[in-house]
Structures are given as C-alpha cells and as structure tokens.
Amino acid sequence: MKILSFILFLFGPALVFGVALPDDRSATRVEDKRTWYSDAKNRLQQENAKKENTNRAKNIIPATSFELFSNVGLIKTYSTDKQVTDSAASATAILCGVKTKQGMLGVDQSAPENPCDKKRFEAAKVESILTWAQKAGMRTGLVTTTRITHATPAAAYAKVPKRGWESDTRIPEKYRSCVKDIARQLVEDAPGKDLNVIFGGGLCQFVSCRSDTQNLISNWKQRANAEKKKSMFVMDKMQMDRLTNETKVLGLFDSNHMSFDLERDKTVAGQPSIAEMTAKAISLLQNGDKGFFLMVEGGRIDHAHHLNLAKLALADAISFEEAVQTALNMTSSNDTLIVVTADHSHTMTINGYPDRGNDILGLNKKTHNDAYATETLTYANGPGFLKHRKNGTIEEGEYPWNDPSAMTDRNDSRYSHFAPIYKAHESHGGEDVAIFANGPFSHLFNGVYEQNYIAHAISCAGQIVENDQCWRLTVLGERTTRLIVNLKMKILRFILFLFGPALVLGVALPDDRSATRVEDKRTWYSDAKIRLQQENAKKENTNRAKNIIVFIGDGFGISTITASRIYKGQLAGNKGEESYHSFELFSNVGLIKTYSTDKQVTDSAASATAILCGVKTKQGMLGVDQSAPENPCYKTRFEAAKVESILTWAQKAGMRTGLVTTTRITHATPAATYAKVPDRGWESDTRIPKKYRSCVKDIARQLVEDAPGKDLNVIFGGGLCQFDECRSDKQNLISNWKQRANAVTDKSMFVMDKMQMDRLTNETKVLGLFDSNHMSFDLERDKTVAGQPSIAEMTAKAISLLQNGDKGFFLMVEGGRIDHAHHLNLAKLALADAISFEEAVQTALNMTSSNDTLIVVTADHSHTMTINGYPDRGNDILGLNKKTHKDSYATETLTYANGPGFLKHRKNGTIEEGEYPWNDPSAMTDRNDNSYSHFAPINTAYESHGGEDVAIFANGPFSHLFNGVYEQSYIAHAISCAGQIGPSADLCQPSSPSSSHFGFKSFSFASLLIFYLVLATLF
Ligand SMILES: [Zn+2]
Ligand SMILES: [Zn+2]
C-alpha cells in the first residue's frame, strides 16, 4: 500500500507500478495478440502520463523496480587509459565527474604515481558529490557490501593514485609520509570524516591490518565525541537495528568484504542485508532538514562474476534490487532523485536458444546436432575454465570440456559456470551499462552519456553547485511565462533552429575529440556541462509523426554498438572510445526485452513480428501470434492468428510505404511487415511442404500479390532468386509485379543495380533487387555503378521517393547482415556493416526534420560477442589484448561464446583433439582479413544470439515514448501512437477538439523557454 500511495502522489496514475508489475504475468497468462495489445496500450498511457519533474532534488540516492523508473539511459564506461575500465576509474567518473586512469581514486589522469610529487598530486585532486552535498548542508552516507575502503565507496572520499592503498601497510614505505591510506582519509579528512552514516565491511583496515599501530575505530569515536555528535560504532545486525536518531554512525560488519547474500549469517548476531543497511541509513539521514546524499553499492555482484559464480552474482543482484525497492518505499519521488547504474559490465553472455521459462542457471536443450551439453550463462574467461576442462588442467585433454550435465553440483552456489579461457579472475565486459533514474530531473538521464556526466547531472538535480544549469532553468522558467506574448514572433524562428538535428548532433560531436585532446578534469567538466545544457533544452515534441522511419540493426546488440562505435572512431584516426554514433545523440533512449513467447533468446522472425506488428510470437513465425497452427490448412485457427503490421496501419492512413534491407527481401525482418506464415523458411513455394502449398502463399508471392506488400511504394533489397529461379511453380513474380504496377500507375520501375537505382526520380512504385541472394557484406560489396548500392544509398533514394507523397511515409530499414557476420564469428564484417547501417541513419537524419519525422533505431536481438580483457585506450578493437606476465597465450578483445570460430582457434582444427586446445591468435597471419573468424570456445555451425536486452534510440515526435524498459511488442504501438495510425492512434491525440491547437502552443512555449535560457546564457 505504501508503494501505491507513493506512486499516486508522484505520477498521478497508479498505473505506473500497478500495471507494469501485474499479477497476471503468471504461468496461466495466455500470450496471444490481445495480451500484447493491452499490455502495450497500458504502458503507452503510463508513458504519456510521465511528466518532467523539475523540483530540486532534496535527497539523492545513486543506487528491478528500477526498470520501471521514469528514465533510462546508457553509459560509456571506458577510462582514460583502458577500453575496459576497472572500478576505481569508473567510480571516480560516477562520483567525481572526471574520467581517470585505471586504479586511481579521486584524482584525474594527471596524478603522479608518486604522491610525494606534491604539486602535481594536489593539482590532480577532484571533489566528489559527497563534498558538494556537505557544502550544501545535506547529510551524507555510504553503504556497501565490500570493504568500505574498496574502490567504489573510496572514490567518494579518498584521493590516491593507487586503489590498493587501503591501509598504511599497502603503501610503499617511501610514500607513507606523503599520503594517508584510504582508511585514514575516511576517518581524518573531509568529506569522509563528516559522513553521517558509514555501513560496510573492512574492519581489518582500521585496526589489525595496519603497521602504524593506530586504532582508527577509537580515533573515529574520539572525533565524533569531540564534535558532541550522537554517535555509535556497530558491528552486527542487532546493534545496527538499535540505531534510532544518531547523527554519526560507523558500522563495519566484516573484517574483509561482507558475505555474498546467499552465504550471509542472517541471524541478529550476523550481517544485515544491503536492503536493511539501506533502510537504516535512510531513516538516519532523513532526520536532517536539508536533505541527504546516500551512495549504496551492491559490490559483490562483481566478485561473484570474477569467479564465474553466476548463482551468487544473480542472488546478490536480487538483494541489490531489494535495496532499491526499499529506498523507493521510504522516499517520495517529489523530492528524491534515485539513480541506479553499474560501474562496468562483465563477460557473461546469455546464449543458445533456451526455451521460455528454462532455468536461467541451467542447461540449453540439446538439439540432434549437439554432441555435448551447454549452459545458458557462460563467460568469455575466468577460473571456471579449470572446472570445465577435461582433467581439470590447462594443458591436456581431447575435446577439452567436461559435460556439465554430468556434474552433480550444478545447483550449488559455488558451481562455477563455463569459461573457455583460463584466468584467475574473469575480466570485465566493455560494453555500455544502463542507468535508471527516478524523481527530480531524472529526465537528464535518457540518452547515451560518458560516465563522468553522472556526477554533473546529480549536481544539477540537487542544485548543489553554484550557477548550475538546473538552478537557472528553475528560476528562468517562472519569468518566461510572463514574457511569452512579447516574444511570440521570435519563437517561431527559433523552433527551426532548435529542433533541427544539426544543433543536438553538432554540439555533442565536437571537433576536439581528437587524438590530441587532453583528458584532464577541465575537459571532463566542460564536456559534461555542455551535455547538461543540451539535456535541459530537450523538450517533448508532441507533433504528430507525419513520417516514420524504423531502423533495425539485425543482431545490433549493445556490445556491437560499443565495439562499432570504437571501430568507427579508430577508422577516423582517433582512439575511438570517445566517439558517438549519430543515433546515440537522439533525444531518447530505452531498453527492449527481446524474448519470444517460447524462447528466452529470440530469433529474428519472432522479434520482427514484435517490433513491426506489436505482438510477441513463437520462434520462426511471421505476422501471426503464438496461436497459429503449424499447418496453415487449419484455416480458421490460422486466420484468427494473423496480425496487422505498421505497414497496413500506415497505408490505411494514406501514407507512402517502403522497405529497405541488405538481406533477401523475403527474409525474416522485412517479411514480418507484409507476410503471414507459421514458418519463416517459406520464402518461395519450393520451401513449403507440398501438402501445405494449396493453403498458403509463399512469402515472395504474398509480397507481390497481397496487401500490404503489393501496395508498397519502395522495395529495395536482395533475394531475386525467390521471385523466379528458386521457384517450382514456374511463375515469374517480377513480371507479375510489373503487370500489377502498370495497372495502377504509369510510373513504376524494376531495378537491379546501383546505376539503375540512381536514375529513379519520381516513380510511385519501385522494386529493386540487387542480388540473387542476400546483398554483399559492405566490405565485400562491388561499389561500381554496375554493382550494389550501399544501405545509406538505398535509404536516401527511398526517402526521396517517399517524400513525394503529401500524407507522409513509413520506411523500415534493416541492416540485416550484421547478424550474419556475427553468426560466423566474423567480427570485422559485422562492425563494418554496423558502421554502414549507422551511415544510413545519418542520411535519414540529414534528409528529414525532427519536427515531423520520428526516427527509431533498435536491434531485434543481441549476439554473444563480448568486449573482454583490459585492452588499453585506443587499442585496435579487432586486435589482441596486451599479454601480462601471467599470460602464457594471447587473447582477443572481441570473442564469442560459441560459433564456427572454434575450429579456427582449436589446435589441429578439430573438435576432438589437442592439448591446450587453442592456437595462438598472435601467430595467425590472416588476422586482418575479412574472413578471419574470431575466437569461440564452443563449436556450433552458427554462433547463437545473445539474450540480454537491446537498446532503442528515438528522435522526433513522441520520441519520449521510448525512455524506459519495454517489451519488444511495445514498439509498434508507440509508433502507432506517434503517427496516429493503427490501434493506438487515439492515445497520442489531443484529448478534446478545443485543445487541437494545444500541441502547437505547448511546443512554442517549450521553445520559448529554451530560447530565453539561451539568451540568459549569452548575457
Ligand atoms: Zn571487478
Ligand atoms: Zn540471426
């Protein structure tokens, strides 16, 4: 009940949590089209009801309740010297607003390793949010499950060049006179000494792990008493529970890190849970009258992953989520900003195609092709190697892995999951992490950001730094209302300027991101402040989306986004990590849950049906819901299962429509827009079992003969063979298409190469098939005029043809071969196709206005590629990780959980033999070839998809409908809403006739506000 009243108070509608965490998501829920439609419509109402909250954040708690927070973003985690960060550099970014080098805390990258170099060391120090909050009179607290002196909490209060200096013993003797250890800094120096609440582990660093014979606990008590504060030191759950109105508390519940939650002593004499520590911390901090800042770290998720202990990691993740839920229950989103994020990812992948509901810690189902069992959760590297290696050694064995299905300890919490590469500690993953925000100014977190931006956005929301942009916005907002009439003419001119993509993208893609850029604290501060101005200037665009362009990168998961972003930057001569894809600067970002109704990890048919028809369905099905029979001759059931796509909705509204893909035009993703079949394989009649051929048309015929396919204005892709030579019915569907086109228009054209496509100008119906099969990978494409157009060229031509209509258009563009390259472990081809996909998005941005064009970029699913090891900043993303003295073999940064790359990397190139089973990739002379397949430890003919969430990016009208965590089927409904077409058209329309001009007025008002802000900035 507490939750409901809290939510009612905040968002108005009780819908937000009530509907999105429904009781009916039970085993008995029938996931047919009615369910997916009503789920999506409920969510749309919630999204439209979200309002920007520009109250000052009185309390700030950076902490799966959080998946329903009002805003979601993505965070780039690299440090100034590594592609894959450690926790010290990332915590300094999050808490001090400055990226720095691996291992450093509270100093920027200019810090000397020798702290006796006083002048340079002092100059490198940076303040943390803790200092800003204390200066503003806020109470402050730290909660962690690690040692309180460990990297993440220490970044809030310590300034050291080495995270290891937790006690004096750990500092080299020659430096001890120049710098205090982390524990001493906590007790003796601001801001640590002024903390009101400190809960965690690590007692040893304060007493017995010291060589200076100091007892820092006694020191802490003396200092607290001297300040005449009500203080208390506690060591177990019972003592903590007794705390009521103390103003200074120190709780250290373990000599070292606190226990993993599954192994925790839950008695009163034992350790409190992270949720219990959070609850107590909030109740103590709430006693102040100027608000509070609390940092809560779920620190042992990381430790479990490092040991490949997936069960412990997931259990600690759940207890972390309980802490967030506790904070939500105890606070109001009117005055409390809650931010949930990660410092970095790990190399764990969700792989194979496990069934819906399959034990997430369990095994994938063996198919008849599999000679051995595999797990759903595996790591790219780690000590699990030894467990899974036959004989448990690094050097020997035939097929090197033990059969996990034969392991009797699979349910134990210390059962280590599969890892193909031996390391004592599994490395982090390098892809972006998510950020979730709720409460005041949470709208500052719905884009793709550098990690150091977080501290600045929090400072902005809490208005805890003078002359901050958020403070300015609040004050100026009131004055602006009075000036609205006088400035009316200027407003209109300003709208064009502001909402054109040039400004948003122009500012955020600065020229100074070059190799010579000095990444010190000034740079990170000014980058973040520029970005904050942009974020505050973002306003909801509630124009109708006249034009809609949906970009689907097939297999374009978050690790592929991160890796291709780095690759793009490196091709331009930069380090790469700091660059952005054009769509990463879209006004809104969300996360998409991709599972199908029958699989944890989806295929492209089920996911394309979700994205384009608004209904999740079974693997392999197109344009029908899960109730479709496999036999289409069951007419009644088959007809009842059919669902309409956005294409139909758009055509009914009189919009022009187009499809662009680099695959066969009859392949799963494009076919989901126009075909209705129970089996995606039925691309030509030959592929349909004979007994079914009289009951259903093949996909190519549906495209040519049936609505909405036959009414498409633009069709560009590959797959010509399905239309003539790959058929057994002797039909020539190209001739059929031409005849039909001639019957409705005299301006139609069939084209087969780039030159012919380039000549198109004002045709109203065009069919371009540029390859017999899939079009070429971009790196292998014939780029002459007699060859194939690029995806950007096809997109440009499609838009120019579709723009000739007067009722707007719908265009779907698929970068379809990113997926195919990944399936073959061909990372270079995949990243190159990802970049050409991104160029197509940039082309669409340049040719349209965000005033009337909604552009959505997403992926249908991810892949098992991980960015692993700790490669240096600017290291070739397709290259090798640096060998450390411990490594006896080289490793790649990009590896897969499975795939045919196995054979390439297996000694002897076989599945069954060899000692240490992998070849040394540094000795392979074809490493730069397009056909070089990257490492994979498990042999499968096709590398499988990954099962984690994918990102979605949106720009233009109603793009604010895409800044949460959504089911994939929601996408079609949000587009229907934005374009006011199809089943959810009414949800984005003005509510009454008299307010039909309101959309424009509020739009002007928003522009005025920003206009005035810019004026104020100038003067
Ligand atoms: Zn770690
Ligand atoms: Zn695929």
XYZ file of N, CA, C and O in Angstrom, residues 900-954:
220
model
N 31.506 -21.111 -35.268
C 32.465 -21.883 -36.059
C 33.912 -21.420 -35.880
O 34.833 -22.142 -36.266
N 34.094 -20.253 -35.288
C 35.448 -19.798 -34.979
C 36.189 -20.804 -34.108
O 37.419 -20.824 -34.066
N 35.441 -21.638 -33.444
C 36.019 -22.713 -32.635
C 37.105 -23.467 -33.408
O 38.217 -23.664 -32.920
N 36.758 -23.896 -34.618
C 37.676 -24.750 -35.388
C 38.950 -24.005 -35.753
O 40.040 -24.574 -35.756
N 38.790 -22.743 -36.031
C 39.947 -21.917 -36.374
C 40.919 -21.830 -35.201
O 42.135 -21.826 -35.376
N 40.381 -21.726 -34.036
C 41.216 -21.481 -32.856
C 41.621 -22.771 -32.138
O 42.464 -22.732 -31.244
N 41.035 -23.878 -32.552
C 41.345 -25.153 -31.930
C 42.649 -25.675 -32.518
O 42.812 -25.731 -33.727
N 43.570 -26.086 -31.651
C 44.786 -26.717 -32.162
C 44.388 -27.891 -33.044
O 43.483 -28.653 -32.691
N 45.023 -28.046 -34.175
C 44.728 -29.109 -35.148
C 43.430 -28.852 -35.911
O 43.055 -29.633 -36.767
N 42.711 -27.808 -35.555
C 41.486 -27.508 -36.295
C 40.417 -28.574 -36.198
O 39.575 -28.713 -37.077
N 40.436 -29.340 -35.140
C 39.417 -30.384 -34.988
C 38.636 -30.156 -33.703
O 39.000 -29.316 -32.882
N 37.579 -30.913 -33.545
C 36.806 -30.796 -32.310
C 37.355 -31.720 -31.239
O 37.245 -31.459 -30.058
N 37.986 -32.813 -31.628
C 38.254 -33.876 -30.662
C 39.652 -33.894 -30.049
O 39.866 -34.525 -29.042
N 40.632 -33.245 -30.683
C 42.000 -33.488 -30.225
C 42.779 -32.244 -29.794
O 42.384 -31.126 -30.032
N 43.955 -32.483 -29.242
C 44.841 -31.379 -28.931
C 45.141 -31.287 -27.454
O 44.464 -31.884 -26.625
N 46.180 -30.548 -27.124
C 46.497 -30.346 -25.724
C 45.829 -29.044 -25.303
O 44.621 -28.949 -25.326
N 46.589 -27.976 -24.935
C 45.877 -26.720 -24.741
C 45.212 -26.426 -26.069
O 45.862 -26.354 -27.101
N 43.905 -26.312 -26.061
C 43.189 -26.505 -27.313
C 43.252 -25.348 -28.314
O 42.803 -25.528 -29.431
N 43.792 -24.214 -27.948
C 43.659 -23.088 -28.873
C 44.967 -22.754 -29.564
O 46.035 -22.830 -28.969
N 44.866 -22.336 -30.788
C 46.015 -21.782 -31.482
C 46.306 -20.393 -30.949
O 45.423 -19.723 -30.403
N 47.523 -19.954 -31.117
C 47.916 -18.617 -30.673
C 47.484 -17.601 -31.727
O 48.030 -17.573 -32.822
N 46.478 -16.766 -31.443
C 45.996 -15.845 -32.482
C 47.057 -14.849 -32.931
O 46.996 -14.352 -34.056
N 48.049 -14.589 -32.065
C 49.064 -13.618 -32.483
C 49.957 -14.203 -33.565
O 50.686 -13.478 -34.235
N 49.915 -15.517 -33.755
C 50.730 -16.168 -34.787
C 49.958 -16.339 -36.095
O 50.508 -16.830 -37.076
N 48.707 -15.932 -36.111
C 47.906 -16.122 -37.333
C 48.151 -14.968 -38.292
O 47.935 -13.815 -37.934
N 48.572 -15.307 -39.507
C 48.980 -14.259 -40.457
C 47.781 -13.599 -41.136
O 47.930 -12.569 -41.775
N 46.600 -14.184 -41.020
C 45.426 -13.614 -41.716
C 44.539 -12.803 -40.776
O 43.349 -12.642 -41.050
N 45.126 -12.316 -39.679
C 44.321 -11.629 -38.680
C 43.600 -10.406 -39.197
O 42.574 -10.006 -38.669
N 44.120 -9.775 -40.252
C 43.464 -8.575 -40.769
C 42.495 -8.865 -41.913
O 41.872 -7.951 -42.442
N 42.403 -10.120 -42.306
C 41.482 -10.466 -43.409
C 40.026 -10.362 -42.955
O 39.712 -10.584 -41.793
N 39.172 -10.076 -43.916
C 37.734 -10.035 -43.612
C 37.226 -11.392 -43.156
O 36.271 -11.486 -42.401
N 37.870 -12.439 -43.642
C 37.379 -13.786 -43.357
C 37.988 -14.363 -42.081
O 37.764 -15.530 -41.769
N 38.762 -13.564 -41.368
C 39.366 -14.038 -40.114
C 38.268 -14.204 -39.070
O 37.615 -13.238 -38.679
N 38.061 -15.433 -38.615
C 36.995 -15.641 -37.625
C 37.555 -15.536 -36.207
O 38.612 -16.092 -35.911
N 36.837 -14.828 -35.369
C 37.293 -14.580 -34.009
C 37.040 -15.781 -33.109
O 36.326 -16.700 -33.462
N 37.634 -15.699 -31.978
C 37.626 -16.814 -31.036
C 36.229 -17.234 -30.574
O 35.396 -16.393 -30.251
N 35.997 -18.501 -30.528
C 34.801 -19.059 -29.889
C 35.161 -20.401 -29.287
O 35.811 -21.213 -29.923
N 34.740 -20.639 -28.090
C 35.170 -21.832 -27.359
C 34.307 -23.064 -27.598
O 34.739 -24.173 -27.306
N 33.099 -22.861 -28.056
C 32.173 -23.985 -28.242
C 31.878 -24.079 -29.721
O 31.565 -23.076 -30.352
N 31.979 -25.281 -30.270
C 31.765 -25.405 -31.705
C 30.290 -25.517 -32.060
O 29.613 -26.442 -31.642
N 29.795 -24.541 -32.802
C 28.458 -24.652 -33.397
C 28.587 -24.132 -34.819
O 29.441 -23.299 -35.094
N 27.768 -24.606 -35.725
C 27.850 -24.149 -37.115
C 27.513 -22.660 -37.176
O 28.078 -21.921 -37.970
N 26.587 -22.249 -36.354
C 26.181 -20.854 -36.277
C 26.303 -20.383 -34.838
O 25.708 -20.997 -33.940
N 27.019 -19.313 -34.649
C 27.042 -18.700 -33.324
C 25.622 -18.286 -32.980
O 24.875 -17.818 -33.848
N 25.201 -18.449 -31.736
C 23.820 -18.136 -31.359
C 23.661 -16.665 -30.996
O 24.639 -15.956 -30.806
N 22.451 -16.209 -30.894
C 22.168 -14.855 -30.436
C 22.470 -14.729 -28.940
O 22.582 -15.732 -28.238
N 22.565 -13.518 -28.485
C 22.637 -13.274 -27.052
C 21.261 -12.890 -26.536
O 20.430 -12.395 -27.296
N 21.014 -13.084 -25.271
C 19.664 -12.914 -24.762
C 19.439 -11.664 -23.947
O 18.351 -11.466 -23.419
N 20.428 -10.818 -23.814
C 20.210 -9.653 -22.966
C 19.403 -8.585 -23.707
O 19.193 -8.679 -24.900
N 18.980 -7.569 -22.979
C 18.187 -6.506 -23.580
C 18.977 -5.786 -24.662
O 20.205 -5.721 -24.618
N 18.262 -5.231 -25.629
C 18.891 -4.380 -26.633
C 18.455 -2.941 -26.390
O 17.526 -2.680 -25.639
N 19.142 -2.011 -27.047
C 18.822 -0.598 -26.868
C 17.838 -0.123 -27.932
O 17.699 -0.751 -28.990
N 17.146 0.961 -27.645
C 16.320 1.637 -28.648
C 16.590 3.129 -28.535
O 16.756 3.663 -27.430
N 16.710 3.791 -29.685
C 17.015 5.222 -29.744
C 15.913 5.889 -30.561
O 15.527 5.363 -31.608
N 15.413 7.029 -30.107
C 14.314 7.673 -30.840
C 14.520 9.171 -30.907
O 15.014 9.790 -29.967
